[in-house]
Amino acid sequence: MLDLTRLPESLHRAVACAAVTMGQASVELVRQGRVPKGDPLTVARVAAVQAAKDTGRLIPHCRTPLVEYVGLDFSLGETEIGIRAEVKAGGREGVATAALCAAAVAALTIYDMLKMVDETLGIEGLRLLEDSESNRERSESSGRGLRAAVLVLSDSISRGENEDTSGKVISARLAGAGFTLADYRVIPDEPALLRETLVRYADSDRLDLVLTSGGTGLGPRDSTPETTLALLQREVPGIEEAARAFGQRRTPLSMLSRGAAGFRGQTLIVNLPGSVKAVTDYLDSLLSGLKELLGARKSDGELDKLSGGNG
């Protein structure tokens, strides 16, 4: 069984369809409410809802999603009944299989209720029409063509007393997401040097993304958020809020992180903590969304849609 605990929770939606083919007389029986077993559409609707909720018990390697909505639409044609099933659920698991299961069981239910009056029945066209998870997977390649830098802040590492691990984790995750790593370096916790480096990344190098690691705690030399905020031209506080909310479910210490995030010019700057575990949590919660944001940043219209703006 795959481990999904590192994935952030989100709303998942999928739409599937199917069709039950039959003779014209059978369609008329359904239309007129004269099927001997009762109304097949009403029963199929109930069966589809139950199937969506029980998908994990029917399909061995499929988790049962926390289904929050199942919608069924039926269309009566000349020689068929079309089925459209929509499923929504919150959580970490997609609902494509649940939508397909709902459509399939609805079709089987109609088949079962009409088989005594029609020997020509058939089921066809079971397929997925829409899947938010597919859109999310396609966005995994959106990091391609984007340039990023990793900046580690640590007095001890910069002096060679310790080895950097967090920066290497960040670099590997960015490379795996398709980003081009334009720079990776370690500097001491010096506000002036941090400001100089960030300004160069944004104003001269015009990078798409800069991820810092370290200096976000409560120590006397932890000043990364203050320095970052002073040079941002547009803060995006929701980035850090999302990461802290994700981390808080794993450790109560997540609330102590003081990172900042926002744009300077076209460059998105995000402060990450210094520990490997905290960095991993932040990347798990943020990386997919950051790629969508940076991709949409190239088009004002797309960015407006992404943020829910009114134009």
PDB file of C-alpha atoms in Angstrom:
ATOM      1  CA  MET A   1       0.000   0.000   0.000  1.00  0.00           C
ATOM      2  CA  LEU A   2       1.406   3.378  -0.962  1.00  0.00           C
ATOM      3  CA  ASP A   3       2.226   5.850   1.810  1.00  0.00           C
ATOM      4  CA  LEU A   4       0.200   9.025   1.251  1.00  0.00           C
ATOM      5  CA  THR A   5       0.911  10.642   4.610  1.00  0.00           C
ATOM      6  CA  ARG A   6       3.358  13.111   3.036  1.00  0.00           C
ATOM      7  CA  LEU A   7       0.711  14.516   0.702  1.00  0.00           C
ATOM      8  CA  PRO A   8      -1.300  17.612   1.616  1.00  0.00           C
ATOM      9  CA  GLU A   9      -5.071  17.285   1.776  1.00  0.00           C
ATOM     10  CA  SER A  10      -7.119  18.913  -0.964  1.00  0.00           C
ATOM     11  CA  LEU A  11     -10.451  18.710  -2.756  1.00  0.00           C
ATOM     12  CA  HIS A  12     -10.617  15.973  -5.391  1.00  0.00           C
ATOM     13  CA  ARG A  13     -13.219  15.767  -8.148  1.00  0.00           C
ATOM     14  CA  ALA A  14     -13.808  13.283 -10.951  1.00  0.00           C
ATOM     15  CA  VAL A  15     -16.517  12.674 -13.532  1.00  0.00           C
ATOM     16  CA  ALA A  16     -17.165   9.362 -15.297  1.00  0.00           C
ATOM     17  CA  CYS A  17     -19.735   8.190 -17.791  1.00  0.00           C
ATOM     18  CA  ALA A  18     -21.283   5.009 -19.146  1.00  0.00           C
ATOM     19  CA  ALA A  19     -24.281   3.992 -21.231  1.00  0.00           C
ATOM     20  CA  VAL A  20     -26.775   1.135 -21.181  1.00  0.00           C
ATOM     21  CA  THR A  21     -27.949   0.214 -24.673  1.00  0.00           C
ATOM     22  CA  MET A  22     -31.419  -1.288 -25.195  1.00  0.00           C
ATOM     23  CA  GLY A  23     -34.396  -1.425 -27.478  1.00  0.00           C
ATOM     24  CA  GLN A  24     -36.679   1.569 -27.997  1.00  0.00           C
ATOM     25  CA  ALA A  25     -39.477  -0.152 -26.123  1.00  0.00           C
ATOM     26  CA  SER A  26     -37.311  -0.453 -23.003  1.00  0.00           C
ATOM     27  CA  VAL A  27     -36.454   3.243 -23.062  1.00  0.00           C
ATOM     28  CA  GLU A  28     -40.166   4.011 -23.240  1.00  0.00           C
ATOM     29  CA  LEU A  29     -40.869   1.743 -20.274  1.00  0.00           C
ATOM     30  CA  VAL A  30     -38.338   3.704 -18.236  1.00  0.00           C
ATOM     31  CA  ARG A  31     -39.655   7.024 -19.490  1.00  0.00           C
ATOM     32  CA  GLN A  32     -43.238   6.119 -18.597  1.00  0.00           C
ATOM     33  CA  GLY A  33     -42.365   4.517 -15.245  1.00  0.00           C
ATOM     34  CA  ARG A  34     -43.689   1.085 -16.249  1.00  0.00           C
ATOM     35  CA  VAL A  35     -40.678  -1.146 -15.546  1.00  0.00           C
ATOM     36  CA  PRO A  36     -41.957  -4.166 -13.535  1.00  0.00           C
ATOM     37  CA  LYS A  37     -39.190  -3.980 -10.920  1.00  0.00           C
ATOM     38  CA  GLY A  38     -39.714  -0.272 -10.305  1.00  0.00           C
ATOM     39  CA  ASP A  39     -37.938   2.907 -11.366  1.00  0.00           C
ATOM     40  CA  PRO A  40     -34.415   1.842 -12.438  1.00  0.00           C
ATOM     41  CA  LEU A  41     -33.063   5.402 -12.375  1.00  0.00           C
ATOM     42  CA  THR A  42     -33.981   5.965  -8.734  1.00  0.00           C
ATOM     43  CA  VAL A  43     -32.488   2.642  -7.699  1.00  0.00           C
ATOM     44  CA  ALA A  44     -29.388   3.220  -9.856  1.00  0.00           C
ATOM     45  CA  ARG A  45     -28.843   6.589  -8.209  1.00  0.00           C
ATOM     46  CA  VAL A  46     -28.857   5.039  -4.737  1.00  0.00           C
ATOM     47  CA  ALA A  47     -26.634   2.157  -5.873  1.00  0.00           C
ATOM     48  CA  ALA A  48     -24.116   4.557  -7.418  1.00  0.00           C
ATOM     49  CA  VAL A  49     -23.824   6.593  -4.229  1.00  0.00           C
ATOM     50  CA  GLN A  50     -23.235   3.429  -2.228  1.00  0.00           C
ATOM     51  CA  ALA A  51     -20.666   2.186  -4.755  1.00  0.00           C
ATOM     52  CA  ALA A  52     -18.684   5.423  -4.611  1.00  0.00           C
ATOM     53  CA  LYS A  53     -18.543   5.234  -0.824  1.00  0.00           C
ATOM     54  CA  ASP A  54     -17.523   1.554  -0.870  1.00  0.00           C
ATOM     55  CA  THR A  55     -14.935   1.711  -3.656  1.00  0.00           C
ATOM     56  CA  GLY A  56     -12.083   0.722  -1.352  1.00  0.00           C
ATOM     57  CA  ARG A  57     -13.899  -2.459  -0.345  1.00  0.00           C
ATOM     58  CA  LEU A  58     -14.545  -3.437  -3.962  1.00  0.00           C
ATOM     59  CA  ILE A  59     -11.141  -2.627  -5.489  1.00  0.00           C
ATOM     60  CA  PRO A  60      -8.255  -4.207  -3.511  1.00  0.00           C
ATOM     61  CA  HIS A  61      -5.570  -1.530  -3.897  1.00  0.00           C
ATOM     62  CA  CYS A  62      -7.912   1.456  -3.868  1.00  0.00           C
ATOM     63  CA  ARG A  63      -8.423   3.384  -0.650  1.00  0.00           C
ATOM     64  CA  THR A  64     -11.969   4.259   0.304  1.00  0.00           C
ATOM     65  CA  PRO A  65     -12.229   8.013  -0.229  1.00  0.00           C
ATOM     66  CA  LEU A  66     -14.023  10.252   2.247  1.00  0.00           C
ATOM     67  CA  VAL A  67     -16.769  10.919  -0.263  1.00  0.00           C
ATOM     68  CA  GLU A  68     -18.604  14.170   0.366  1.00  0.00           C
ATOM     69  CA  TYR A  69     -20.679  14.393  -2.815  1.00  0.00           C
ATOM     70  CA  VAL A  70     -22.003  12.028  -5.474  1.00  0.00           C
ATOM     71  CA  GLY A  71     -24.109  13.382  -8.315  1.00  0.00           C
ATOM     72  CA  LEU A  72     -25.841  11.258 -10.967  1.00  0.00           C
ATOM     73  CA  ASP A  73     -27.369  12.501 -14.207  1.00  0.00           C
ATOM     74  CA  PHE A  74     -29.262  10.271 -16.629  1.00  0.00           C
ATOM     75  CA  SER A  75     -30.110  11.040 -20.242  1.00  0.00           C
ATOM     76  CA  LEU A  76     -32.668   8.973 -22.122  1.00  0.00           C
ATOM     77  CA  GLY A  77     -31.843   8.571 -25.788  1.00  0.00           C
ATOM     78  CA  GLU A  78     -33.634   6.626 -28.476  1.00  0.00           C
ATOM     79  CA  THR A  79     -31.930   3.322 -27.713  1.00  0.00           C
ATOM     80  CA  GLU A  80     -29.783   3.996 -24.660  1.00  0.00           C
ATOM     81  CA  ILE A  81     -29.633   5.554 -21.220  1.00  0.00           C
ATOM     82  CA  GLY A  82     -26.585   7.711 -20.653  1.00  0.00           C
ATOM     83  CA  ILE A  83     -25.038   7.948 -17.186  1.00  0.00           C
ATOM     84  CA  ARG A  84     -22.843  10.725 -15.813  1.00  0.00           C
ATOM     85  CA  ALA A  85     -21.403  10.305 -12.308  1.00  0.00           C
ATOM     86  CA  GLU A  86     -19.595  13.081 -10.438  1.00  0.00           C
ATOM     87  CA  VAL A  87     -17.729  12.444  -7.179  1.00  0.00           C
ATOM     88  CA  LYS A  88     -16.075  14.921  -4.811  1.00  0.00           C
ATOM     89  CA  ALA A  89     -14.032  14.191  -1.713  1.00  0.00           C
ATOM     90  CA  GLY A  90     -11.565  15.911   0.549  1.00  0.00           C
ATOM     91  CA  GLY A  91      -8.322  14.213   1.538  1.00  0.00           C
ATOM     92  CA  ARG A  92      -5.134  12.906  -0.027  1.00  0.00           C
ATOM     93  CA  GLU A  93      -6.590  10.295  -2.395  1.00  0.00           C
ATOM     94  CA  GLY A  94      -8.092  11.007  -5.804  1.00  0.00           C
ATOM     95  CA  VAL A  95     -11.621   9.891  -6.669  1.00  0.00           C
ATOM     96  CA  ALA A  96     -11.319   8.780 -10.304  1.00  0.00           C
ATOM     97  CA  THR A  97     -11.895   5.123  -9.431  1.00  0.00           C
ATOM     98  CA  ALA A  98     -14.842   6.068  -7.217  1.00  0.00           C
ATOM     99  CA  ALA A  99     -16.467   7.974 -10.092  1.00  0.00           C
ATOM    100  CA  LEU A 100     -15.909   5.050 -12.463  1.00  0.00           C
ATOM    101  CA  CYS A 101     -17.283   2.667  -9.857  1.00  0.00           C
ATOM    102  CA  ALA A 102     -20.391   4.821  -9.419  1.00  0.00           C
ATOM    103  CA  ALA A 103     -21.045   4.951 -13.166  1.00  0.00           C
ATOM    104  CA  ALA A 104     -20.427   1.217 -13.576  1.00  0.00           C
ATOM    105  CA  VAL A 105     -22.721   0.196 -10.718  1.00  0.00           C
ATOM    106  CA  ALA A 106     -25.433   2.559 -11.939  1.00  0.00           C
ATOM    107  CA  ALA A 107     -25.212   0.880 -15.354  1.00  0.00           C
ATOM    108  CA  LEU A 108     -25.300  -2.600 -13.822  1.00  0.00           C
ATOM    109  CA  THR A 109     -28.323  -1.662 -11.726  1.00  0.00           C
ATOM    110  CA  ILE A 110     -30.236  -0.445 -14.773  1.00  0.00           C
ATOM    111  CA  TYR A 111     -29.182  -3.607 -16.612  1.00  0.00           C
ATOM    112  CA  ASP A 112     -30.423  -5.807 -13.764  1.00  0.00           C
ATOM    113  CA  MET A 113     -33.799  -4.088 -13.568  1.00  0.00           C
ATOM    114  CA  LEU A 114     -34.413  -4.268 -17.333  1.00  0.00           C
ATOM    115  CA  LYS A 115     -32.983  -7.700 -18.179  1.00  0.00           C
ATOM    116  CA  MET A 116     -36.363  -9.384 -17.712  1.00  0.00           C
ATOM    117  CA  VAL A 117     -37.940  -7.245 -20.439  1.00  0.00           C
ATOM    118  CA  ASP A 118     -35.035  -6.806 -22.877  1.00  0.00           C
ATOM    119  CA  GLU A 119     -32.540  -9.435 -24.068  1.00  0.00           C
ATOM    120  CA  THR A 120     -30.579  -6.920 -26.161  1.00  0.00           C
ATOM    121  CA  LEU A 121     -29.191  -4.951 -23.209  1.00  0.00           C
ATOM    122  CA  GLY A 122     -25.561  -3.913 -23.265  1.00  0.00           C
ATOM    123  CA  ILE A 123     -23.180  -1.687 -21.304  1.00  0.00           C
ATOM    124  CA  GLU A 124     -20.610   0.434 -23.081  1.00  0.00           C
ATOM    125  CA  GLY A 125     -18.602   3.629 -22.952  1.00  0.00           C
ATOM    126  CA  LEU A 126     -17.386   3.425 -19.353  1.00  0.00           C
ATOM    127  CA  ARG A 127     -14.660   6.040 -19.145  1.00  0.00           C
ATOM    128  CA  LEU A 128     -13.307   8.945 -17.148  1.00  0.00           C
ATOM    129  CA  LEU A 129     -14.298  12.395 -18.397  1.00  0.00           C
ATOM    130  CA  GLU A 130     -12.672  14.691 -15.843  1.00  0.00           C
ATOM    131  CA  ASP A 131     -10.164  14.190 -13.055  1.00  0.00           C
ATOM    132  CA  SER A 132      -8.639  16.894 -10.877  1.00  0.00           C
ATOM    133  CA  GLU A 133      -5.832  14.477  -9.983  1.00  0.00           C
ATOM    134  CA  SER A 134      -4.785  14.260 -13.647  1.00  0.00           C
ATOM    135  CA  ASN A 135      -4.596  18.044 -13.778  1.00  0.00           C
ATOM    136  CA  ARG A 136      -2.449  17.993 -10.659  1.00  0.00           C
ATOM    137  CA  GLU A 137      -0.147  15.354 -12.118  1.00  0.00           C
ATOM    138  CA  ARG A 138       0.245  17.360 -15.322  1.00  0.00           C
ATOM    139  CA  SER A 139       1.300  20.328 -13.227  1.00  0.00           C
ATOM    140  CA  GLU A 140       4.189  18.233 -11.870  1.00  0.00           C
ATOM    141  CA  SER A 141       6.077  19.096 -15.062  1.00  0.00           C
ATOM    142  CA  SER A 142       5.355  22.805 -14.699  1.00  0.00           C
ATOM    143  CA  GLY A 143       8.702  23.290 -12.966  1.00  0.00           C
ATOM    144  CA  ARG A 144      10.457  22.731 -16.269  1.00  0.00           C
ATOM    145  CA  GLY A 145      11.919  25.923 -17.640  1.00  0.00           C
ATOM    146  CA  LEU A 146      11.898  27.612 -14.221  1.00  0.00           C
ATOM    147  CA  ARG A 147      15.172  28.666 -12.597  1.00  0.00           C
ATOM    148  CA  ALA A 148      15.715  28.389  -8.859  1.00  0.00           C
ATOM    149  CA  ALA A 149      18.358  28.990  -6.207  1.00  0.00           C
ATOM    150  CA  VAL A 150      18.889  27.423  -2.788  1.00  0.00           C
ATOM    151  CA  LEU A 151      20.392  29.600  -0.069  1.00  0.00           C
ATOM    152  CA  VAL A 152      21.350  28.022   3.262  1.00  0.00           C
ATOM    153  CA  LEU A 153      21.908  30.275   6.273  1.00  0.00           C
ATOM    154  CA  SER A 154      24.102  28.790   8.992  1.00  0.00           C
ATOM    155  CA  ASP A 155      27.087  30.120  10.895  1.00  0.00           C
ATOM    156  CA  SER A 156      28.474  26.670  11.691  1.00  0.00           C
ATOM    157  CA  ILE A 157      28.052  25.256   8.189  1.00  0.00           C
ATOM    158  CA  SER A 158      29.566  28.343   6.570  1.00  0.00           C
ATOM    159  CA  ARG A 159      32.627  27.901   8.830  1.00  0.00           C
ATOM    160  CA  GLY A 160      32.926  24.248   7.818  1.00  0.00           C
ATOM    161  CA  GLU A 161      32.070  22.931  11.283  1.00  0.00           C
ATOM    162  CA  ASN A 162      28.973  21.068  10.103  1.00  0.00           C
ATOM    163  CA  GLU A 163      27.793  19.616   6.810  1.00  0.00           C
ATOM    164  CA  ASP A 164      24.716  20.939   5.046  1.00  0.00           C
ATOM    165  CA  THR A 165      21.902  18.438   4.601  1.00  0.00           C
ATOM    166  CA  SER A 166      18.776  20.579   4.257  1.00  0.00           C
ATOM    167  CA  GLY A 167      20.082  22.511   1.272  1.00  0.00           C
ATOM    168  CA  LYS A 168      20.917  19.276  -0.515  1.00  0.00           C
ATOM    169  CA  VAL A 169      17.420  17.931   0.162  1.00  0.00           C
ATOM    170  CA  ILE A 170      15.898  21.107  -1.276  1.00  0.00           C
ATOM    171  CA  SER A 171      18.164  20.986  -4.330  1.00  0.00           C
ATOM    172  CA  ALA A 172      17.268  17.360  -5.033  1.00  0.00           C
ATOM    173  CA  ARG A 173      13.538  18.021  -4.707  1.00  0.00           C
ATOM    174  CA  LEU A 174      13.728  21.018  -7.040  1.00  0.00           C
ATOM    175  CA  ALA A 175      15.670  19.038  -9.624  1.00  0.00           C
ATOM    176  CA  GLY A 176      13.147  16.214  -9.376  1.00  0.00           C
ATOM    177  CA  ALA A 177      10.340  18.706  -9.993  1.00  0.00           C
ATOM    178  CA  GLY A 178      11.969  19.947 -13.187  1.00  0.00           C
ATOM    179  CA  PHE A 179      13.542  23.178 -11.944  1.00  0.00           C
ATOM    180  CA  THR A 180      16.944  24.274 -13.206  1.00  0.00           C
ATOM    181  CA  LEU A 181      19.172  24.902 -10.186  1.00  0.00           C
ATOM    182  CA  ALA A 182      20.891  28.193 -11.001  1.00  0.00           C
ATOM    183  CA  ASP A 183      22.743  28.497  -7.681  1.00  0.00           C
ATOM    184  CA  TYR A 184      23.285  26.765  -4.364  1.00  0.00           C
ATOM    185  CA  ARG A 185      25.323  28.289  -1.587  1.00  0.00           C
ATOM    186  CA  VAL A 186      25.795  28.535   2.167  1.00  0.00           C
ATOM    187  CA  ILE A 187      26.233  31.869   3.945  1.00  0.00           C
ATOM    188  CA  PRO A 188      26.418  32.863   7.636  1.00  0.00           C
ATOM    189  CA  ASP A 189      23.432  34.366   9.457  1.00  0.00           C
ATOM    190  CA  GLU A 190      24.331  37.913   8.472  1.00  0.00           C
ATOM    191  CA  PRO A 191      21.377  40.144   7.458  1.00  0.00           C
ATOM    192  CA  ALA A 192      23.462  42.363   5.177  1.00  0.00           C
ATOM    193  CA  LEU A 193      24.876  39.391   3.254  1.00  0.00           C
ATOM    194  CA  LEU A 194      21.441  37.777   3.020  1.00  0.00           C
ATOM    195  CA  ARG A 195      19.924  40.963   1.650  1.00  0.00           C
ATOM    196  CA  GLU A 196      22.727  41.386  -0.877  1.00  0.00           C
ATOM    197  CA  THR A 197      22.344  37.802  -2.107  1.00  0.00           C
ATOM    198  CA  LEU A 198      18.552  37.908  -2.373  1.00  0.00           C
ATOM    199  CA  VAL A 199      18.595  41.233  -4.203  1.00  0.00           C
ATOM    200  CA  ARG A 200      21.099  39.839  -6.710  1.00  0.00           C
ATOM    201  CA  TYR A 201      18.988  36.737  -7.287  1.00  0.00           C
ATOM    202  CA  ALA A 202      15.896  38.857  -7.918  1.00  0.00           C
ATOM    203  CA  ASP A 203      17.164  42.031  -9.575  1.00  0.00           C
ATOM    204  CA  SER A 204      20.180  40.813 -11.548  1.00  0.00           C
ATOM    205  CA  ASP A 205      19.692  37.078 -12.082  1.00  0.00           C
ATOM    206  CA  ARG A 206      15.884  37.398 -12.285  1.00  0.00           C
ATOM    207  CA  LEU A 207      15.355  33.874 -10.994  1.00  0.00           C
ATOM    208  CA  ASP A 208      11.878  32.410 -10.719  1.00  0.00           C
ATOM    209  CA  LEU A 209      12.250  30.930  -7.240  1.00  0.00           C
ATOM    210  CA  VAL A 210      14.594  31.312  -4.277  1.00  0.00           C
ATOM    211  CA  LEU A 211      14.283  28.957  -1.313  1.00  0.00           C
ATOM    212  CA  THR A 212      16.208  29.863   1.830  1.00  0.00           C
ATOM    213  CA  SER A 213      16.851  27.399   4.640  1.00  0.00           C
ATOM    214  CA  GLY A 214      17.590  28.406   8.212  1.00  0.00           C
ATOM    215  CA  GLY A 215      17.332  31.511  10.350  1.00  0.00           C
ATOM    216  CA  THR A 216      13.563  31.242  10.874  1.00  0.00           C
ATOM    217  CA  GLY A 217      13.589  30.208  14.526  1.00  0.00           C
ATOM    218  CA  LEU A 218      13.721  32.199  17.757  1.00  0.00           C
ATOM    219  CA  GLY A 219      17.486  32.286  18.265  1.00  0.00           C
ATOM    220  CA  PRO A 220      19.288  35.622  18.721  1.00  0.00           C
ATOM    221  CA  ARG A 221      20.794  35.448  15.210  1.00  0.00           C
ATOM    222  CA  ASP A 222      17.647  34.148  13.464  1.00  0.00           C
ATOM    223  CA  SER A 223      16.715  37.124  11.291  1.00  0.00           C
ATOM    224  CA  THR A 224      15.900  35.613   7.899  1.00  0.00           C
ATOM    225  CA  PRO A 225      12.170  36.564   7.963  1.00  0.00           C
ATOM    226  CA  GLU A 226      12.831  40.184   8.949  1.00  0.00           C
ATOM    227  CA  THR A 227      15.468  40.611   6.248  1.00  0.00           C
ATOM    228  CA  THR A 228      13.272  38.946   3.637  1.00  0.00           C
ATOM    229  CA  LEU A 229      10.171  40.992   4.468  1.00  0.00           C
ATOM    230  CA  ALA A 230      12.125  44.226   4.185  1.00  0.00           C
ATOM    231  CA  LEU A 231      12.976  43.591   0.533  1.00  0.00           C
ATOM    232  CA  LEU A 232       9.765  41.933  -0.683  1.00  0.00           C
ATOM    233  CA  GLN A 233       7.565  44.030  -2.948  1.00  0.00           C
ATOM    234  CA  ARG A 234       4.497  41.811  -2.534  1.00  0.00           C
ATOM    235  CA  GLU A 235       4.079  39.444   0.375  1.00  0.00           C
ATOM    236  CA  VAL A 236       2.214  36.135  -0.072  1.00  0.00           C
ATOM    237  CA  PRO A 237       1.529  35.107   3.548  1.00  0.00           C
ATOM    238  CA  GLY A 238      -0.654  32.144   2.596  1.00  0.00           C
ATOM    239  CA  ILE A 239       2.415  30.186   1.488  1.00  0.00           C
ATOM    240  CA  GLU A 240       3.900  30.058   4.971  1.00  0.00           C
ATOM    241  CA  GLU A 241       0.472  29.642   6.566  1.00  0.00           C
ATOM    242  CA  ALA A 242      -0.165  26.532   4.467  1.00  0.00           C
ATOM    243  CA  ALA A 243       3.219  25.043   5.350  1.00  0.00           C
ATOM    244  CA  ARG A 244       2.800  25.669   9.062  1.00  0.00           C
ATOM    245  CA  ALA A 245      -0.707  24.184   9.042  1.00  0.00           C
ATOM    246  CA  PHE A 246       0.644  21.065   7.317  1.00  0.00           C
ATOM    247  CA  GLY A 247       3.562  20.791   9.727  1.00  0.00           C
ATOM    248  CA  GLN A 248       1.448  21.402  12.811  1.00  0.00           C
ATOM    249  CA  ARG A 249      -0.296  18.076  12.212  1.00  0.00           C
ATOM    250  CA  ARG A 250       3.070  16.387  12.563  1.00  0.00           C
ATOM    251  CA  THR A 251       4.755  18.361  15.330  1.00  0.00           C
ATOM    252  CA  PRO A 252       3.539  21.073  17.721  1.00  0.00           C
ATOM    253  CA  LEU A 253       6.811  22.920  17.158  1.00  0.00           C
ATOM    254  CA  SER A 254       5.795  23.915  13.634  1.00  0.00           C
ATOM    255  CA  MET A 255       4.053  26.982  15.067  1.00  0.00           C
ATOM    256  CA  LEU A 256       7.446  28.373  16.104  1.00  0.00           C
ATOM    257  CA  SER A 257       8.662  28.781  12.522  1.00  0.00           C
ATOM    258  CA  ARG A 258       8.634  32.427  11.436  1.00  0.00           C
ATOM    259  CA  GLY A 259       9.242  32.211   7.697  1.00  0.00           C
ATOM    260  CA  ALA A 260       8.150  34.828   5.169  1.00  0.00           C
ATOM    261  CA  ALA A 261       7.267  34.513   1.482  1.00  0.00           C
ATOM    262  CA  GLY A 262       6.537  36.823  -1.406  1.00  0.00           C
ATOM    263  CA  PHE A 263       7.708  38.398  -4.649  1.00  0.00           C
ATOM    264  CA  ARG A 264      10.501  40.785  -5.433  1.00  0.00           C
ATOM    265  CA  GLY A 265      10.010  41.570  -9.087  1.00  0.00           C
ATOM    266  CA  GLN A 266       9.373  38.260 -10.827  1.00  0.00           C
ATOM    267  CA  THR A 267      11.238  36.262  -8.178  1.00  0.00           C
ATOM    268  CA  LEU A 268       9.339  34.318  -5.535  1.00  0.00           C
ATOM    269  CA  ILE A 269      11.307  34.105  -2.281  1.00  0.00           C
ATOM    270  CA  VAL A 270      10.255  31.550   0.346  1.00  0.00           C
ATOM    271  CA  ASN A 271      11.876  30.992   3.745  1.00  0.00           C
ATOM    272  CA  LEU A 272      12.143  27.359   4.857  1.00  0.00           C
ATOM    273  CA  PRO A 273      13.299  26.084   8.266  1.00  0.00           C
ATOM    274  CA  GLY A 274      16.767  24.679   8.805  1.00  0.00           C
ATOM    275  CA  SER A 275      16.120  21.078   9.850  1.00  0.00           C
ATOM    276  CA  VAL A 276      15.801  18.301   7.289  1.00  0.00           C
ATOM    277  CA  LYS A 277      12.487  17.071   8.722  1.00  0.00           C
ATOM    278  CA  ALA A 278      10.922  20.536   8.713  1.00  0.00           C
ATOM    279  CA  VAL A 279      12.234  21.249   5.216  1.00  0.00           C
ATOM    280  CA  THR A 280      10.741  17.982   3.983  1.00  0.00           C
ATOM    281  CA  ASP A 281       7.351  18.865   5.481  1.00  0.00           C
ATOM    282  CA  TYR A 282       7.459  22.313   3.879  1.00  0.00           C
ATOM    283  CA  LEU A 283       8.331  20.923   0.457  1.00  0.00           C
ATOM    284  CA  ASP A 284       5.654  18.231   0.704  1.00  0.00           C
ATOM    285  CA  SER A 285       3.029  20.872   1.394  1.00  0.00           C
ATOM    286  CA  LEU A 286       4.228  23.638  -0.927  1.00  0.00           C
ATOM    287  CA  LEU A 287       6.110  22.403  -3.968  1.00  0.00           C
ATOM    288  CA  SER A 288       3.153  21.535  -6.183  1.00  0.00           C
ATOM    289  CA  GLY A 289       1.410  24.820  -5.395  1.00  0.00           C
ATOM    290  CA  LEU A 290       4.567  26.854  -5.948  1.00  0.00           C
ATOM    291  CA  LYS A 291       4.949  25.398  -9.426  1.00  0.00           C
ATOM    292  CA  GLU A 292       1.356  26.284 -10.268  1.00  0.00           C
ATOM    293  CA  LEU A 293       1.866  29.793  -8.941  1.00  0.00           C
ATOM    294  CA  LEU A 294       5.061  30.351 -10.906  1.00  0.00           C
ATOM    295  CA  GLY A 295       3.505  28.944 -14.068  1.00  0.00           C
ATOM    296  CA  ALA A 296       0.463  31.188 -13.700  1.00  0.00           C
ATOM    297  CA  ARG A 297       2.737  34.144 -12.926  1.00  0.00           C
ATOM    298  CA  LYS A 298       3.674  34.209 -16.597  1.00  0.00           C
ATOM    299  CA  SER A 299       0.109  35.184 -17.455  1.00  0.00           C
ATOM    300  CA  ASP A 300      -1.776  37.808 -15.451  1.00  0.00           C
ATOM    301  CA  GLY A 301      -5.087  36.273 -16.485  1.00  0.00           C
ATOM    302  CA  GLU A 302      -4.068  32.826 -15.307  1.00  0.00           C
ATOM    303  CA  LEU A 303      -2.707  34.223 -12.053  1.00  0.00           C
ATOM    304  CA  ASP A 304      -5.997  36.014 -11.458  1.00  0.00           C
ATOM    305  CA  LYS A 305      -7.912  32.747 -11.968  1.00  0.00           C
ATOM    306  CA  LEU A 306      -5.541  30.856  -9.687  1.00  0.00           C
ATOM    307  CA  SER A 307      -5.957  33.328  -6.822  1.00  0.00           C
ATOM    308  CA  GLY A 308      -9.707  33.672  -7.278  1.00  0.00           C
ATOM    309  CA  GLY A 309      -9.432  37.335  -8.203  1.00  0.00           C
ATOM    310  CA  ASN A 310     -12.102  39.373  -9.919  1.00  0.00           C
ATOM    311  CA  GLY A 311      -9.854  40.830 -12.605  1.00  0.00           C
TER     312      GLY A 311
END
